[in-house]
Amino acid sequence: MSAGCHSHGHEHANAAANSPAYKRILWIALAVNLAMFVVEIGAGVAAQSVSLLADSLDFLGDAGNYGISLFVLGMAIHWRARASLLKAASMGAFGLWIAVTTINHAMAGTVPAAPVMGVVGALALASNFAVALLLYRWRAGDSNMRSVWICTRNDAIGNLAVLAAAAGVFGSGSGWPDYVVAAIMSGLALVGAFQVTRHALVELRRPRGGTPQAVGSL
């Protein structure tokens, strides 16, 4: 991961954070994530799939993250960094919740409905891929923008994993592919929380009035 310290990088980060186009994309992302939360929570319960349930709560958490990002746009970097810490905490809590839920399902031996997982997983992937394409231009910037990109990127990876889990459950008749994918999603959330927290803490240590540091995408 590279860090740009030149003045043009700072100016680009400031301009991007306050861009009307970026705000419009955040509103689109917010609407898509709320809609997919409703779809996936219902499908996850019906299919008894822990990976779908994990993905549905991830959509809800991301909708909240996009809402927070819209609220703090234009504020001072220290306020945006504090918002990033809040989002990182939610990402970490999500990761821990998924870990516990996965263990419970594994102990119960739950076998989810693979066809439902496949159809809903494909729809979720299409939604997240579209949002990721819209956000790609703004993947580097302050910790607030960085957290938005990490959440969206992790979602797309998670959706691919859900599709792989559906194929695994269908082929094996076992719930273990579902459990493994849920564990991966838990790990992604915890790693993302660490990355955003580290970036936000750097921003909070910067003297007030300092400019945002542009951070390259992983």
Coordinates of C-alpha atoms in Angstrom, one line a residue:
M1 CA 0.0 0.0 0.0
S2 CA 1.5 3.3 -1.0
A3 CA 1.1 6.7 0.6
G4 CA 1.1 9.9 -1.5
C5 CA 2.4 13.0 0.4
H6 CA 2.5 15.5 -2.5
S7 CA 0.3 18.6 -2.5
H8 CA -1.5 17.5 -5.6
G9 CA -2.5 14.3 -3.8
H10 CA -3.9 16.4 -0.9
E11 CA -5.8 18.7 -3.2
H12 CA -7.3 15.7 -5.1
A13 CA -8.4 14.1 -1.9
N14 CA -10.1 17.3 -0.7
A15 CA -11.8 17.9 -4.1
A16 CA -13.0 14.3 -4.4
A17 CA -14.5 14.2 -0.9
N18 CA -16.6 17.2 -1.7
S19 CA -17.5 16.2 -5.3
P20 CA -21.2 16.3 -6.2
A21 CA -20.6 13.2 -8.3
Y22 CA -19.2 11.4 -5.3
K23 CA -22.2 12.3 -3.2
R24 CA -24.6 11.1 -5.9
I25 CA -22.7 7.8 -6.0
L26 CA -23.0 7.4 -2.2
W27 CA -26.7 8.0 -2.4
I28 CA -27.0 5.3 -5.1
A29 CA -24.9 2.9 -3.0
L30 CA -27.0 3.6 0.0
A31 CA -30.2 2.7 -1.8
V32 CA -28.8 -0.4 -3.4
N33 CA -27.5 -1.7 -0.1
L34 CA -30.8 -1.1 1.7
A35 CA -32.7 -3.0 -1.0
M36 CA -30.3 -5.9 -1.0
F37 CA -30.4 -6.1 2.8
V38 CA -34.2 -6.7 2.6
V39 CA -33.7 -9.3 -0.1
E40 CA -30.9 -11.2 1.5
I41 CA -32.2 -11.3 5.1
G42 CA -35.4 -13.0 3.8
A43 CA -33.5 -15.4 1.6
G44 CA -31.0 -16.2 4.3
V45 CA -33.7 -17.1 6.8
A46 CA -35.6 -19.2 4.3
A47 CA -32.5 -21.0 3.0
Q48 CA -30.9 -21.3 6.5
S49 CA -27.6 -20.0 5.0
V50 CA -25.2 -18.3 7.4
S51 CA -23.2 -16.8 4.5
L52 CA -26.4 -15.2 3.1
L53 CA -27.3 -13.9 6.6
A54 CA -23.8 -12.6 6.9
D55 CA -24.0 -10.9 3.6
S56 CA -27.4 -9.3 4.4
L57 CA -26.1 -7.8 7.6
D58 CA -23.1 -6.6 5.7
F59 CA -25.4 -4.8 3.3
L60 CA -27.2 -3.2 6.2
G61 CA -23.9 -2.1 7.8
D62 CA -22.6 -0.7 4.5
A63 CA -25.9 1.3 4.1
G64 CA -25.1 2.8 7.5
N65 CA -21.5 3.5 6.5
Y66 CA -22.6 5.3 3.3
G67 CA -25.1 7.3 5.3
I68 CA -22.4 8.3 7.8
S69 CA -20.0 9.2 4.9
L70 CA -22.7 11.5 3.4
F71 CA -23.2 13.2 6.7
V72 CA -19.5 14.0 7.3
L73 CA -18.6 15.0 3.8
G74 CA -17.3 18.6 3.8
M75 CA -16.4 18.4 7.6
A76 CA -12.9 18.8 8.9
I77 CA -10.6 15.9 8.5
H78 CA -10.6 15.1 12.2
W79 CA -14.4 14.7 12.2
R80 CA -14.2 12.5 9.1
A81 CA -11.5 10.4 10.8
R82 CA -13.8 10.0 13.9
A83 CA -16.6 8.8 11.6
S84 CA -14.1 6.3 10.1
L85 CA -13.3 4.9 13.6
L86 CA -17.1 4.4 14.2
K87 CA -17.4 2.6 10.9
A88 CA -14.3 0.5 11.6
A89 CA -15.9 -0.5 15.0
S90 CA -19.1 -1.6 13.1
M91 CA -17.0 -3.6 10.7
G92 CA -15.2 -5.3 13.5
A93 CA -18.4 -6.1 15.4
F94 CA -19.8 -7.6 12.2
G95 CA -16.8 -9.8 11.8
L96 CA -17.0 -11.1 15.4
W97 CA -20.8 -11.7 15.1
I98 CA -20.3 -13.7 11.9
A99 CA -17.6 -15.8 13.6
V100 CA -19.9 -16.7 16.5
T101 CA -22.9 -17.4 14.2
T102 CA -20.8 -19.6 11.9
I103 CA -19.7 -21.7 14.9
N104 CA -23.3 -22.2 16.0
H105 CA -24.4 -23.3 12.6
A106 CA -21.5 -25.7 12.3
M107 CA -22.3 -27.3 15.7
A108 CA -25.9 -27.6 14.6
G109 CA -25.0 -29.2 11.3
T110 CA -27.3 -26.9 9.3
V111 CA -27.4 -27.6 5.6
P112 CA -28.6 -24.5 3.6
A113 CA -30.6 -24.5 0.4
A114 CA -28.0 -24.2 -2.4
P115 CA -30.3 -23.0 -5.2
V116 CA -31.5 -20.0 -3.1
M117 CA -27.9 -19.2 -2.2
G118 CA -26.9 -19.3 -5.8
V119 CA -29.7 -17.0 -7.2
V120 CA -29.5 -14.4 -4.4
G121 CA -25.7 -14.5 -4.3
A122 CA -25.6 -13.7 -8.1
L123 CA -28.0 -10.8 -7.6
A124 CA -25.9 -9.5 -4.7
L125 CA -22.7 -9.8 -6.8
A126 CA -24.2 -7.8 -9.6
S127 CA -25.3 -5.1 -7.2
N128 CA -22.0 -4.8 -5.5
F129 CA -20.0 -5.0 -8.7
A130 CA -22.0 -2.1 -10.1
V131 CA -21.4 0.0 -6.9
A132 CA -17.7 -0.9 -6.9
L133 CA -17.3 0.3 -10.5
L134 CA -18.9 3.6 -9.5
L135 CA -16.6 4.0 -6.5
Y136 CA -13.4 2.8 -8.1
R137 CA -12.4 6.4 -9.1
W138 CA -12.5 7.4 -5.4
R139 CA -10.8 4.4 -3.9
A140 CA -7.9 6.5 -2.6
G141 CA -8.4 9.5 -0.4
D142 CA -8.9 10.1 3.3
S143 CA -9.9 7.4 5.8
N144 CA -13.6 8.0 5.3
M145 CA -13.4 7.5 1.5
R146 CA -11.0 4.6 2.1
S147 CA -13.5 2.8 4.4
V148 CA -16.3 3.2 1.8
W149 CA -14.1 1.5 -0.9
I150 CA -12.9 -1.3 1.4
C151 CA -16.5 -2.1 2.4
T152 CA -17.7 -2.3 -1.2
R153 CA -14.6 -4.3 -2.3
N154 CA -15.1 -6.8 0.5
D155 CA -18.7 -7.2 -0.4
A156 CA -17.9 -8.1 -4.0
I157 CA -15.4 -10.7 -2.8
G158 CA -17.9 -12.0 -0.3
N159 CA -20.5 -12.4 -3.0
L160 CA -18.1 -14.5 -5.1
A161 CA -17.5 -16.7 -2.1
V162 CA -21.2 -17.1 -1.5
L163 CA -21.6 -18.4 -5.1
A164 CA -18.7 -20.8 -4.5
A165 CA -20.4 -21.9 -1.2
A166 CA -23.7 -22.6 -3.0
A167 CA -21.9 -24.8 -5.5
G168 CA -20.1 -26.6 -2.7
V169 CA -23.2 -27.2 -0.7
F170 CA -25.0 -28.5 -3.8
G171 CA -22.2 -30.8 -4.7
S172 CA -21.5 -32.2 -1.3
G173 CA -24.8 -32.0 0.5
S174 CA -22.9 -30.6 3.5
G175 CA -23.1 -27.2 5.1
W176 CA -19.3 -26.9 5.5
P177 CA -18.8 -24.8 2.3
D178 CA -21.3 -22.3 3.8
Y179 CA -19.4 -22.2 7.1
V180 CA -16.1 -21.7 5.4
V181 CA -17.3 -18.8 3.3
A182 CA -18.9 -17.1 6.4
A183 CA -15.5 -17.5 8.2
I184 CA -13.8 -15.8 5.2
M185 CA -16.3 -12.9 5.3
S186 CA -15.7 -12.6 9.0
G187 CA -11.9 -12.3 8.4
L188 CA -12.4 -9.7 5.6
A189 CA -14.5 -7.5 8.0
L190 CA -11.8 -7.7 10.7
V191 CA -9.0 -6.9 8.4
G192 CA -10.9 -4.0 6.9
A193 CA -11.6 -2.7 10.3
F194 CA -7.9 -2.8 11.1
Q195 CA -7.0 -0.9 7.9
V196 CA -9.5 1.8 8.4
T197 CA -8.6 2.3 12.1
R198 CA -4.9 2.6 11.3
H199 CA -5.6 5.2 8.6
A200 CA -8.0 7.2 10.8
L201 CA -5.6 7.2 13.8
V202 CA -2.9 8.7 11.5
E203 CA -5.3 11.5 10.5
L204 CA -6.3 12.2 14.1
R205 CA -2.6 12.6 15.1
R206 CA -2.1 15.2 12.3
P207 CA -2.1 18.8 13.4
R208 CA -5.5 20.5 13.0
G209 CA -5.8 22.3 9.7
G210 CA -3.7 19.6 7.9
T211 CA -4.7 18.2 4.6
P212 CA -5.9 14.7 4.0
Q213 CA -3.4 12.1 3.0
A214 CA -4.2 10.1 -0.1
V215 CA -3.7 6.4 0.4
G216 CA -3.3 4.0 -2.5
S217 CA -5.7 1.1 -3.0
L218 CA -4.8 -2.5 -2.1

